[in-house]
Coordinates of C-alpha atoms and ligand atoms in Angstrom, one line a residue:
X1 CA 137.3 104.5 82.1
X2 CA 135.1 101.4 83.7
X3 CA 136.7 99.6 86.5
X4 CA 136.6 96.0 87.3
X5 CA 133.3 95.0 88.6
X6 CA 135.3 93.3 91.7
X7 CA 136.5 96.9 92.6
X8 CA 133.2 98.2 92.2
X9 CA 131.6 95.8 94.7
X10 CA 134.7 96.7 97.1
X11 CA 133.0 100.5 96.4
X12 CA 129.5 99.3 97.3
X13 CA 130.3 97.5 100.5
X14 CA 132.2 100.5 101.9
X15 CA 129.4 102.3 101.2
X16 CA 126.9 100.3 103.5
X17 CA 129.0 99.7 106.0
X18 CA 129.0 103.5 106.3
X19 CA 125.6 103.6 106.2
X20 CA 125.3 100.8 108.6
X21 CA 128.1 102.8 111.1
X22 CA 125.7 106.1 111.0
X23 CA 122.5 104.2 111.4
X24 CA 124.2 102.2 114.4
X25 CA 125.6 105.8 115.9
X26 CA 122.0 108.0 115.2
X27 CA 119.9 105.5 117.2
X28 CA 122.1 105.7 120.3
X29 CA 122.0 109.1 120.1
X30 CA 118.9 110.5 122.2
X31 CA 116.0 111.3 120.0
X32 CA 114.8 114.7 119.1
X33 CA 112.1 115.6 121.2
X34 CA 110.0 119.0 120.8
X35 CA 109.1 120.9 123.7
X36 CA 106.8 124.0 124.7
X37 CA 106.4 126.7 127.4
X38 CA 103.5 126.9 129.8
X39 CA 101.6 130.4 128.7
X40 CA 99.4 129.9 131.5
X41 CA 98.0 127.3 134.3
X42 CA 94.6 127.3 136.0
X43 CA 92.1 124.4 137.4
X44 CA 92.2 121.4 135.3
X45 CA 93.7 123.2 132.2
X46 CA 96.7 125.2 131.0
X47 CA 97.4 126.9 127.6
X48 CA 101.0 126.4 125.8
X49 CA 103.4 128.2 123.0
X50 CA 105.4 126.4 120.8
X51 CA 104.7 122.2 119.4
X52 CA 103.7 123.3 116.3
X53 CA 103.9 119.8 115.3
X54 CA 102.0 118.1 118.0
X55 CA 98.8 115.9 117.8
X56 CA 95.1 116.4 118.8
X57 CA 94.9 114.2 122.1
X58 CA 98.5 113.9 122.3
X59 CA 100.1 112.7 125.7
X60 CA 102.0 115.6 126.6
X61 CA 104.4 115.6 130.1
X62 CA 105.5 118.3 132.3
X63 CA 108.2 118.6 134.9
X64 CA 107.2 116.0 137.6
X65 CA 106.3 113.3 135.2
X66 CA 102.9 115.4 135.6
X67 CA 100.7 114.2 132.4
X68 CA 98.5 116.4 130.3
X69 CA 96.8 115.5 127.1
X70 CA 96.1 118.7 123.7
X71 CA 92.8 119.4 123.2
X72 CA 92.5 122.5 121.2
X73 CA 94.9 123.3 118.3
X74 CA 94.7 126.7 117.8
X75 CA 98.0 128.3 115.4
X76 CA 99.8 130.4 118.4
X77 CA 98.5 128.7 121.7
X78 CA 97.9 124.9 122.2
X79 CA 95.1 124.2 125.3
X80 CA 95.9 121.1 127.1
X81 CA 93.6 119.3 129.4
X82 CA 95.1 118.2 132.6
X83 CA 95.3 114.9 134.0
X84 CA 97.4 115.1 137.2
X85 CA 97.4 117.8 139.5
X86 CA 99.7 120.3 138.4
X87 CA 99.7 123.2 141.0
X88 CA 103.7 122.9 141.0
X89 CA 103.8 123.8 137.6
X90 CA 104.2 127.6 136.8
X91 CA 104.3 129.4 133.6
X92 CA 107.5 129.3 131.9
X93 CA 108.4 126.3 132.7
X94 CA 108.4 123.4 129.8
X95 CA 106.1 120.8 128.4
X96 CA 107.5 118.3 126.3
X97 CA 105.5 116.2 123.7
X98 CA 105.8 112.2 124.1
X99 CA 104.5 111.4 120.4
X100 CA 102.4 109.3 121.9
X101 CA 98.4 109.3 122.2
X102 CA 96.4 108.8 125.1
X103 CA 96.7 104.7 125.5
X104 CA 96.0 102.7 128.4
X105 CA 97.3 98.7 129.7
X106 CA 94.8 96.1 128.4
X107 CA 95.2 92.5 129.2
X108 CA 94.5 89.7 132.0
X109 CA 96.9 91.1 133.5
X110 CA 94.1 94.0 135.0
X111 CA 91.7 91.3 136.4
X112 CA 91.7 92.3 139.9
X113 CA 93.0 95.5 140.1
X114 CA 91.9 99.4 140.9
X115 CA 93.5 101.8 138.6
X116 CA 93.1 105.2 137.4
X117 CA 92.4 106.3 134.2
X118 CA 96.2 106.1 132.3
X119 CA 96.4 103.0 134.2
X120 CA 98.4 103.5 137.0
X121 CA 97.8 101.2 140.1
X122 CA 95.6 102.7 143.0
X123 CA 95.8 99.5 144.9
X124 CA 98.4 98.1 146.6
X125 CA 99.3 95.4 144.0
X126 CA 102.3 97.3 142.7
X127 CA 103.1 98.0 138.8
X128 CA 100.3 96.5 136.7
X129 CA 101.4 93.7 134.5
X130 CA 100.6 93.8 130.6
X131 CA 102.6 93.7 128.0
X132 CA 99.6 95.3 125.7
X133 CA 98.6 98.8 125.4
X134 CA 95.5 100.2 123.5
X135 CA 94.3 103.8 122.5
X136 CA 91.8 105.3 124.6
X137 CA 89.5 106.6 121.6
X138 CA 88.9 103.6 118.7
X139 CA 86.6 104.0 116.2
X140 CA 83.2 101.9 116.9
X141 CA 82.8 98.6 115.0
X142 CA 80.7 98.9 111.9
X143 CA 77.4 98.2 111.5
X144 CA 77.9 94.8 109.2
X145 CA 80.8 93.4 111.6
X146 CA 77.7 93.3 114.9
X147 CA 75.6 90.7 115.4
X148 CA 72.1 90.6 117.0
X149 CA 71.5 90.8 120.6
X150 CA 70.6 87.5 121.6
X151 CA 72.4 86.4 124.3
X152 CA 70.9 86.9 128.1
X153 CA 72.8 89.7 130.8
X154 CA 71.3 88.0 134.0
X155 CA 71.2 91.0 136.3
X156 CA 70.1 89.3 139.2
X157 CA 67.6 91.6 140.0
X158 CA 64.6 89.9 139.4
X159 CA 62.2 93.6 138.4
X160 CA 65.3 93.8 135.6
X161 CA 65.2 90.1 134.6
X162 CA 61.7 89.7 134.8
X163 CA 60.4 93.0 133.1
X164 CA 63.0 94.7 131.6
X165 CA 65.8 92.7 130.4
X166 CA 68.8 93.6 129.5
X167 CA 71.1 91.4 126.6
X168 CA 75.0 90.9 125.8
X169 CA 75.9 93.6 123.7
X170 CA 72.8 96.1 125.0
X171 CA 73.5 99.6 126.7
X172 CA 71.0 100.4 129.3
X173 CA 71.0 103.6 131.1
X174 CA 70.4 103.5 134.9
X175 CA 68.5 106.7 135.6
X176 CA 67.4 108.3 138.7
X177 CA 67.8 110.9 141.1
X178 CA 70.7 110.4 144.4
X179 CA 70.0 107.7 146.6
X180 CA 67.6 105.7 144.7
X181 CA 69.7 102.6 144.4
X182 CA 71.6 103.1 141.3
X183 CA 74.8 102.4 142.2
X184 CA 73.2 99.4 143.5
X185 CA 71.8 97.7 141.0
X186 CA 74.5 98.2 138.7
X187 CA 77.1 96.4 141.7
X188 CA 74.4 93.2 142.2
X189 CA 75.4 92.9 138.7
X190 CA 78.4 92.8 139.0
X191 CA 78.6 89.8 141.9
X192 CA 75.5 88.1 140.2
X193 CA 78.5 87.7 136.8
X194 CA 80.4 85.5 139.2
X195 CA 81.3 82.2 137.5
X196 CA 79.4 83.1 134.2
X197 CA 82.1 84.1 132.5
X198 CA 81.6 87.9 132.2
X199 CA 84.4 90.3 132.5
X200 CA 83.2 93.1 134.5
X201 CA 84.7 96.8 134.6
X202 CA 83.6 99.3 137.5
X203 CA 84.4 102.7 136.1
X204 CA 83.8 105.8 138.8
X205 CA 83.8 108.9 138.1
X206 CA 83.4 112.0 140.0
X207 CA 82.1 109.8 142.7
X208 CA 82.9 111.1 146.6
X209 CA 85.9 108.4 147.5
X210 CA 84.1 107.3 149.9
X211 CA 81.3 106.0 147.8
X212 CA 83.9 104.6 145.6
X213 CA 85.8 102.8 148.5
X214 CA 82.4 101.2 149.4
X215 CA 82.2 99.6 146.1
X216 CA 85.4 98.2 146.4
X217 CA 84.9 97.2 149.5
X218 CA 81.9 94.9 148.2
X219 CA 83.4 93.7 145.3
X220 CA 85.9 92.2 147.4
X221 CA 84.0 90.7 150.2
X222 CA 81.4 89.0 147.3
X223 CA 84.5 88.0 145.8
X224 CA 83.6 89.6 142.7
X225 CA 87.4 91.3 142.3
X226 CA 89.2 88.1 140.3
X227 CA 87.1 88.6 137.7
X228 CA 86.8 92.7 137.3
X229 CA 88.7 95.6 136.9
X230 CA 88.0 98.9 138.7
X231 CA 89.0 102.1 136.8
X232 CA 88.4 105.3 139.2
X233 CA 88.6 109.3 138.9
X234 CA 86.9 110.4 141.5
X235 CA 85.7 113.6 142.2
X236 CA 88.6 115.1 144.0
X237 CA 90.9 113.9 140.2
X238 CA 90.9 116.8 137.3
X239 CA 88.3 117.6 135.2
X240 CA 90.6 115.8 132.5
X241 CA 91.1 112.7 134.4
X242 CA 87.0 112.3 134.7
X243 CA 86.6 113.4 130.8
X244 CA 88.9 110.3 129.7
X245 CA 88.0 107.7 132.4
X246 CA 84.9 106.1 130.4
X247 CA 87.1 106.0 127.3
X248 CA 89.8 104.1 128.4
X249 CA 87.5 101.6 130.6
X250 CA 85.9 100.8 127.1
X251 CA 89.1 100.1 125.8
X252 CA 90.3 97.9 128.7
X253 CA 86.9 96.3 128.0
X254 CA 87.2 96.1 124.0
X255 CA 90.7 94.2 124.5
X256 CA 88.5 91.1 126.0
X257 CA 85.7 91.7 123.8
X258 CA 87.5 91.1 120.2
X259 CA 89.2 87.8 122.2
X260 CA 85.8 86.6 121.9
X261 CA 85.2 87.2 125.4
X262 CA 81.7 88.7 127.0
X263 CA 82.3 92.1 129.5
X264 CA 80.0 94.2 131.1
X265 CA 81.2 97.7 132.1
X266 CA 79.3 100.1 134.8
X267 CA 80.1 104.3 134.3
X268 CA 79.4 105.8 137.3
X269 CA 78.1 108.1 136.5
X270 CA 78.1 110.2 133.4
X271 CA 76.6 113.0 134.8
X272 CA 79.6 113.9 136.5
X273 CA 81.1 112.7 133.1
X274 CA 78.9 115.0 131.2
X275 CA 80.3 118.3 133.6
X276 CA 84.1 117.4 133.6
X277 CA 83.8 118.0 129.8
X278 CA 81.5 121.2 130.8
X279 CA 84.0 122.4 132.9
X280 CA 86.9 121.9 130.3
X281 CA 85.2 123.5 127.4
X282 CA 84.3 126.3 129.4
X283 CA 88.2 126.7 130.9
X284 CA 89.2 126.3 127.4
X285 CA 87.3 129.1 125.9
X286 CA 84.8 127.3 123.9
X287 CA 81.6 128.4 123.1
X288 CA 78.4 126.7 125.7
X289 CA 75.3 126.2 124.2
X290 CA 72.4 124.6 125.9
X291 CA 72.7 124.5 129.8
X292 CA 76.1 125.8 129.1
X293 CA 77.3 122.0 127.9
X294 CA 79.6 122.6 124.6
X295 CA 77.8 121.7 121.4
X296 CA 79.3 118.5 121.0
X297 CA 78.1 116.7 123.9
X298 CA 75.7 114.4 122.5
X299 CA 78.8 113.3 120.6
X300 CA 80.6 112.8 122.8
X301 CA 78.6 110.2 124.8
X302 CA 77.5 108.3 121.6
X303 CA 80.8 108.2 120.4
X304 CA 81.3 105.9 123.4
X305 CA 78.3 104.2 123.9
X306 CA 78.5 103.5 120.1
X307 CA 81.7 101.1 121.1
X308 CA 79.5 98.5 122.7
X309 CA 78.1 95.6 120.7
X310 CA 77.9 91.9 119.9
X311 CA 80.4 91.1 117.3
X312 CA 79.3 88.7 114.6
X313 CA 80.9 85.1 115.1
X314 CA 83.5 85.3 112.7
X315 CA 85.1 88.0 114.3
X316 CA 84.7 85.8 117.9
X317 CA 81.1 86.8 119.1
X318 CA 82.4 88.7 121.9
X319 CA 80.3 91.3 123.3
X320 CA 81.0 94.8 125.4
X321 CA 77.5 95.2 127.5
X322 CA 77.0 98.9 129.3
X323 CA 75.2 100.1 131.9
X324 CA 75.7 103.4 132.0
X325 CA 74.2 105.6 134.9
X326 CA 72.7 108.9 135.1
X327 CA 71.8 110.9 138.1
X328 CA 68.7 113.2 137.2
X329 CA 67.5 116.2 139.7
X330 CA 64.3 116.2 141.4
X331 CA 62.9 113.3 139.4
X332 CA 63.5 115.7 135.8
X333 CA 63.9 113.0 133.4
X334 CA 63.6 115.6 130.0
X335 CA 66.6 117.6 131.7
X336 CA 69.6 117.6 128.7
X337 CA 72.2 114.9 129.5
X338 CA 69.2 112.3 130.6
X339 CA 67.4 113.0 127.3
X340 CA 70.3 113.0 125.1
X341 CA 71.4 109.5 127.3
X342 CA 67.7 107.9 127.0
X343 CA 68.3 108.5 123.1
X344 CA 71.6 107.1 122.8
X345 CA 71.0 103.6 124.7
X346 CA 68.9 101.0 124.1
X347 CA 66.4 101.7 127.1
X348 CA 66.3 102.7 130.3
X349 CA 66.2 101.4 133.8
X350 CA 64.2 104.3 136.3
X351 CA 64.5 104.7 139.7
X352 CA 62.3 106.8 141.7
X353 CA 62.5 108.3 145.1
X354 CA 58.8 107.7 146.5
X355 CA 59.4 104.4 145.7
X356 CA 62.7 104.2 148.0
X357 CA 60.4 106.0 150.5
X358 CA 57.7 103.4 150.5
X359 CA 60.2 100.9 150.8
X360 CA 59.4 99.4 147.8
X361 CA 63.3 98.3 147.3
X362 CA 64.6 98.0 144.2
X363 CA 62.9 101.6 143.4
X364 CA 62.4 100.7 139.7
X365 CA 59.6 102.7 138.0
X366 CA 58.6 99.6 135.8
X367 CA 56.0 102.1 133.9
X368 CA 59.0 104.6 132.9
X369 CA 61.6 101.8 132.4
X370 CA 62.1 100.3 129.3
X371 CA 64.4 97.5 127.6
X372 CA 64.3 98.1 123.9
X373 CA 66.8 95.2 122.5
X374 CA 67.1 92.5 125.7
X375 CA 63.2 90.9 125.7
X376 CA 64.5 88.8 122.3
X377 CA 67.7 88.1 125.0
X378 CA 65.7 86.6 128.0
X379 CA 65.6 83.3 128.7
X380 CA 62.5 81.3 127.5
X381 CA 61.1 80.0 130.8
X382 CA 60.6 84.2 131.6
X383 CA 58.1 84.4 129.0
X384 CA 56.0 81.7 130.3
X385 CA 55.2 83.8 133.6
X386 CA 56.2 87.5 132.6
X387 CA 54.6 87.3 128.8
X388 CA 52.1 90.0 130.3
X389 CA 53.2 90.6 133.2
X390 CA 54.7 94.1 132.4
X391 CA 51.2 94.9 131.1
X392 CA 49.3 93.5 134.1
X393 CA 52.1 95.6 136.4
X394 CA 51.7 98.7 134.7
X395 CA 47.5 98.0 134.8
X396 CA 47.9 97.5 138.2
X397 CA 50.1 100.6 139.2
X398 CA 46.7 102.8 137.3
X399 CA 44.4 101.2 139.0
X400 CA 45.8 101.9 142.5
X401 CA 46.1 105.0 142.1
X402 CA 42.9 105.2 141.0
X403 CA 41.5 103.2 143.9
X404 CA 42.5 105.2 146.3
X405 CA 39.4 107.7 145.6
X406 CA 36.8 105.6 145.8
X407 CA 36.0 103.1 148.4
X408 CA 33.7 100.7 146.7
X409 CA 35.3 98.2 144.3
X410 CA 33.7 95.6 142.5
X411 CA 34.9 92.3 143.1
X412 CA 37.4 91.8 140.2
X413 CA 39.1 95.4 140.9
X414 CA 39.7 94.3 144.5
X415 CA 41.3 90.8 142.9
X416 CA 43.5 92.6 140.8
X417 CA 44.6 94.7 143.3
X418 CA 45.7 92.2 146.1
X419 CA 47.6 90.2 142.8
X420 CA 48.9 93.2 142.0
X421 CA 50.5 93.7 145.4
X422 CA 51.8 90.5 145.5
X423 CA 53.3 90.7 142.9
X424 CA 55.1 93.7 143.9
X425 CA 55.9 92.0 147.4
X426 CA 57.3 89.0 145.2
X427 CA 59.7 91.6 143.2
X428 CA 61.0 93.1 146.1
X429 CA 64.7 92.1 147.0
X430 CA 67.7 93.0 149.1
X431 CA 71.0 94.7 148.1
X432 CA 73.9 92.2 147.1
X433 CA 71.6 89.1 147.2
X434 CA 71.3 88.6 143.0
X435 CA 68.9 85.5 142.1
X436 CA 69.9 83.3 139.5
X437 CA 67.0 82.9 136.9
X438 CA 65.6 79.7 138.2
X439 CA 64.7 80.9 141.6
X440 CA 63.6 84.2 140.0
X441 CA 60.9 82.2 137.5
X442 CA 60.1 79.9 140.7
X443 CA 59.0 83.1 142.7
X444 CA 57.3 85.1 139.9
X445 CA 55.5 81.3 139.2
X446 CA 53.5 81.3 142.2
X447 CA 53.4 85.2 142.5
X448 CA 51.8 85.4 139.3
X449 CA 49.8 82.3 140.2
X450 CA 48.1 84.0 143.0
X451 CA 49.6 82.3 145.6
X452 CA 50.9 85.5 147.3
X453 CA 47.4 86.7 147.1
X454 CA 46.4 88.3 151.1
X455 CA 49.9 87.1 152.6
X456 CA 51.3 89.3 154.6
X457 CA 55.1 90.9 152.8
X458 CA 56.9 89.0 155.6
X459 CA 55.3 85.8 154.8
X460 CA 56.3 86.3 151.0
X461 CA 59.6 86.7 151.5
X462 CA 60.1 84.3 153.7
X463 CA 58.4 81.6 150.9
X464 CA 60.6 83.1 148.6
X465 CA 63.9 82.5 151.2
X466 CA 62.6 79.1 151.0
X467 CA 61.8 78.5 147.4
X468 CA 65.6 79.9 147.0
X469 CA 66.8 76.9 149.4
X470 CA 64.9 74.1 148.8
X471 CA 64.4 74.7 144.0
X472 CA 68.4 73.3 143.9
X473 CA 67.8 70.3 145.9
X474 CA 64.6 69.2 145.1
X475 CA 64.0 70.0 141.3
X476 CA 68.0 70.3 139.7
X477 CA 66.2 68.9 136.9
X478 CA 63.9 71.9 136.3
X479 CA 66.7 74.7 137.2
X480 CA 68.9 73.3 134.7
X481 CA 66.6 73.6 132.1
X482 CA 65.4 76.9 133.1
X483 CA 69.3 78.4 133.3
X484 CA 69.9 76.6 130.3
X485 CA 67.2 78.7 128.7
X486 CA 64.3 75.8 127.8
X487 CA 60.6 76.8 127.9
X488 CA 58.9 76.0 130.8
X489 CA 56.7 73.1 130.6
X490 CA 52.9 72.9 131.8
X491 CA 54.4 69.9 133.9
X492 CA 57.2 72.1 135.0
X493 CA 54.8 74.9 135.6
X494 CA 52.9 72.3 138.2
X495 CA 56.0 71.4 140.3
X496 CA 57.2 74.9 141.0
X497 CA 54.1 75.7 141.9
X498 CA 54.0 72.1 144.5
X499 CA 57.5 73.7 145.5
X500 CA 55.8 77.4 146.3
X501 CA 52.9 75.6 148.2
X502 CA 55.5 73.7 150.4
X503 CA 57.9 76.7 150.9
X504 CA 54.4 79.0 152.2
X505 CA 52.9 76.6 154.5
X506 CA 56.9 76.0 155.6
X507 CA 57.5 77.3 159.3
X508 CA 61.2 77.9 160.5
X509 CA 61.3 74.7 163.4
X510 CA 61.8 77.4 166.6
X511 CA 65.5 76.7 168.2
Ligands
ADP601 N1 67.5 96.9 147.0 C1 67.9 97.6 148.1 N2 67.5 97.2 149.3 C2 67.8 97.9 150.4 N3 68.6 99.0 150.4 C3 69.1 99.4 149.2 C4 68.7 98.7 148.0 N4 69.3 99.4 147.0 C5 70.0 100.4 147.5 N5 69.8 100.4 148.9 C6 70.4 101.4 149.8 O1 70.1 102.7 149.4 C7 71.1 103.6 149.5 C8 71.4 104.4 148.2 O2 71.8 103.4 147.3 P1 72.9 103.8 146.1 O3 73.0 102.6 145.2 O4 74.2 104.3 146.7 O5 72.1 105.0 145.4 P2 72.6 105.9 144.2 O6 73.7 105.3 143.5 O7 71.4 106.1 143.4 O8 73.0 107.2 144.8 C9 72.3 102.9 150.0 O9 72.5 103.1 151.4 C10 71.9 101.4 149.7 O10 72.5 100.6 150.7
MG602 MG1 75.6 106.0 143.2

């Protein structure tokens, strides 16, 4: 028998509305959530039975709100990397899964804050304030969606500027052994981005807090904090913590970068990186191979470093710059990580300790260092004095120590070494006083010149103080163009080098 259609509708509608009821009533209800039990908890790890469902780098929480994150999926034990401490957490006890992978904040709403890893606030600036949250671990942008390196990463520094220059969109290892002036460097970056428009992340990790503190402590005082974002997991964090810092500052950075924005982000360092992920592969049973480093090491650097690039313009020409640092042991540059690092970046900056010990501040080993992608980056009016200027150093360097064994040079030897030196007197430079690019090619003008040829290193920086003061006021014309990235004209090339004459014969009026 058929029924009316109307009654059939009337059918239909009871139908949904029952549907609707149950739909309405389930999500109230609180969710289904899968849980496991602790097997076993030691430093930095702990091993778990039961989530037979649960995900590779899933965000897993214990009792405390204590955070952990899976790691290796074996069928009857799950090992999960710790990222809080967990001493209070016993076996037996329960580990629930949060369906959720790692992901950190991203947004503006970072600028000016210290955080850890999983983004909670270290400062005193209370809960951070994004509404955006992005993966730790993305998948690098593909070869045809980067564009050339073209665009200038002023360091500051003029040894970096002038001889081994570094692009938007370049990853440049800082190598060298402890207290050679890495950390240095890398933070004059950092305050020499001020007003250029660069997003800069700090990212520590394993460093002494005190180190870490310091940085802060600089960033702040150089007023460098409005536009940066300080990610720490220092040495006294887990092993986990450490592993994932690096990941989650890139994607803090990536955020600004596919906004079309430029960011610069500093690890420091990934050796300590390199033996958290020792340490964890070793707790977690698997098997060491070279120096006792787990066989996917070298994978797991380039899988980060592979993140940074210079987007093409049509996806906004943003660009995610690294400079990551390595600390290297009694000078061993062919050790593992350093090798594997030198071959993942696109050169390297070296610092040397007999150079710190001859004062010869920053310690950058311009022989050893290398920028592979950044000279196509550096502004035009660089080229004009430092075209061979990398060869001439590197001459030089030979030749001195050569020198040193005989007595009798010719004349031309002895010319070459007294321009050699000045050169090197001229390339010196203080911590936290970065140059902008005019001033730099106004000192390496007249270095290069000769005109530091025989002065005594006080008198050459005190020319240079003075070439610093006096270029803004008294050629705007020809700092504009250099900054703006013109070639230096021969008439150009004559007025610095009026300027340099005046700032040498200058004497400080006595008080
Ligand atoms: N250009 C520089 N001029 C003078 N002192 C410097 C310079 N660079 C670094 N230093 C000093 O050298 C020491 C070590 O520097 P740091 O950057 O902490 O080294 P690293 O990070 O290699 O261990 C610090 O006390 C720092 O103040
Ligand atoms: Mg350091």
């Amino acid at each position: 028998m058929i029924e009316e259609p109307s009654a059939l509708q009337g059918v239909l509608d009871d139908t949904l509305e029952a549907v609707d009821r149950v739909s309405r009533e389930t999500a109230a209800r609180p969710e289904l959530r899968e849980y496991g039990i602790v097997n076993f908890v030691g430093q930095g790890i702990a091993r778990v039975r039961g989530l037979p469902d649960v995900k590779s780098e899933e965000l897993v929480r214990f009792a405390g709100d204590l955070l952990g994150m899976t790691f290796n999926l074996d069928p009857d034990e799950v090992g999960v990397v710790l990222l809080d401490d967990c001493t209070g957490v016993e076996s037996g006890s329960e580990v629930w899964r949060t369906n959720r992978i790692l992901d950190v904040p991203v947004g503006e709403g970072m600028l000016g804050r210290v955080i850890d890893p999983v983004g909670r606030p270290l400062d005193d600036g209370g809960p951070v304030s994004t509404h955006s949250r992005a993966p730790i671990e993305c998948s690098a942008p593909s070869v045809m969606d980067r564009a050339p390196v073209t665009v200038p990463l002023q360091t500051g520094t003029k040894v970096v500027d002038a001889l081994i220059p570094v692009g938007r969109g370049q990853r440049e290892l800082i190598l060298g052994d402890r207290q050679t002036g890495k950390s240095g460097i890398a933070v004059d970056c950092i305050l020499n981005q001020k007003g250029k428009n660069v997003i800069c992340i700090y990212c520590a990790i394993g460093q002494r807090s005190s180190s870490v503190a310091k940085v802060i402590a600089d960033l702040r005082r150089f007023e460098a904090m409005s536009y940066s974002i300080v990610v720490v997991a220092g040495g006294d964090a887990t092993p986990g913590l450490q592993f994932v810092a690096p990941y989650a500052a890139t994607s803090m950075g990536e955020y600004f970068m596919r906004q079309g924005r430029d960011v610069l982000v500093v690890f420091d360092d990934l050796t300590c990186h390199a033996r958290a992920y020792r340490e964890l592969s070793l707790l977690l049973r698997r098997p060491p191979g070279r120096e006792s480093f787990p066989g996917d090491i070298f994978y797991i650097h380039s899988r980060l470093l592979e993140r940074y690039t210079h987007l093409r313009p049509e996806l906004g020409g943003g660009s995610l710059t690294a400079l990551p640092i390595v600390e290297t042991e009694e000078q061993n540059i062919s050790a593992y990580i350093p090798t594997n690092l030198i071959s993942i970046t696109d050169g390297q900056i070296y610092l040397t300790p007999d150079l710190f010990q001859k004062g010869i501040l920053p310690a950058v080993d311009v022989g050893k260092s290398v920028s592979r992608v950044g000279g196509k980056a550096q502004p035009a009016a660089y080229r004009a004095v430092a075209g061979d200027l990398r060869l001439f150093y590197s001459q030089f360097e030979e030749l001195e120590v050569f020198s040193r064994f005989g007595s009798r040079l010719d004349e031309r030897t002895r010319q070459t070494l007294a321009r050699g030196r000045a050169v090197r007197e001229a390339l010196k430079q203080p911590q936290f006083d970065p140059l902008p690019a005019a001033v730099q090619v106004a000192i390496l003008v007249a270095a290069t010149a000769g005109l530091f040829d025989n002065l005594a290193p006080r008198r050459v920086a005190d020319a240079s103080a003075r070439i610093r003061e006096t270029l803004r006021e008294e050629l705007p014309h020809i700092a504009d163009s250099i900054e703006a990235g013109a070639q230096l004209s021969d008439l150009d090339r004559e007025a610095l080098l009026k300027l340099a004459e005046k700032a040498i014969a200058w004497k400080q009026p006595s008080p």
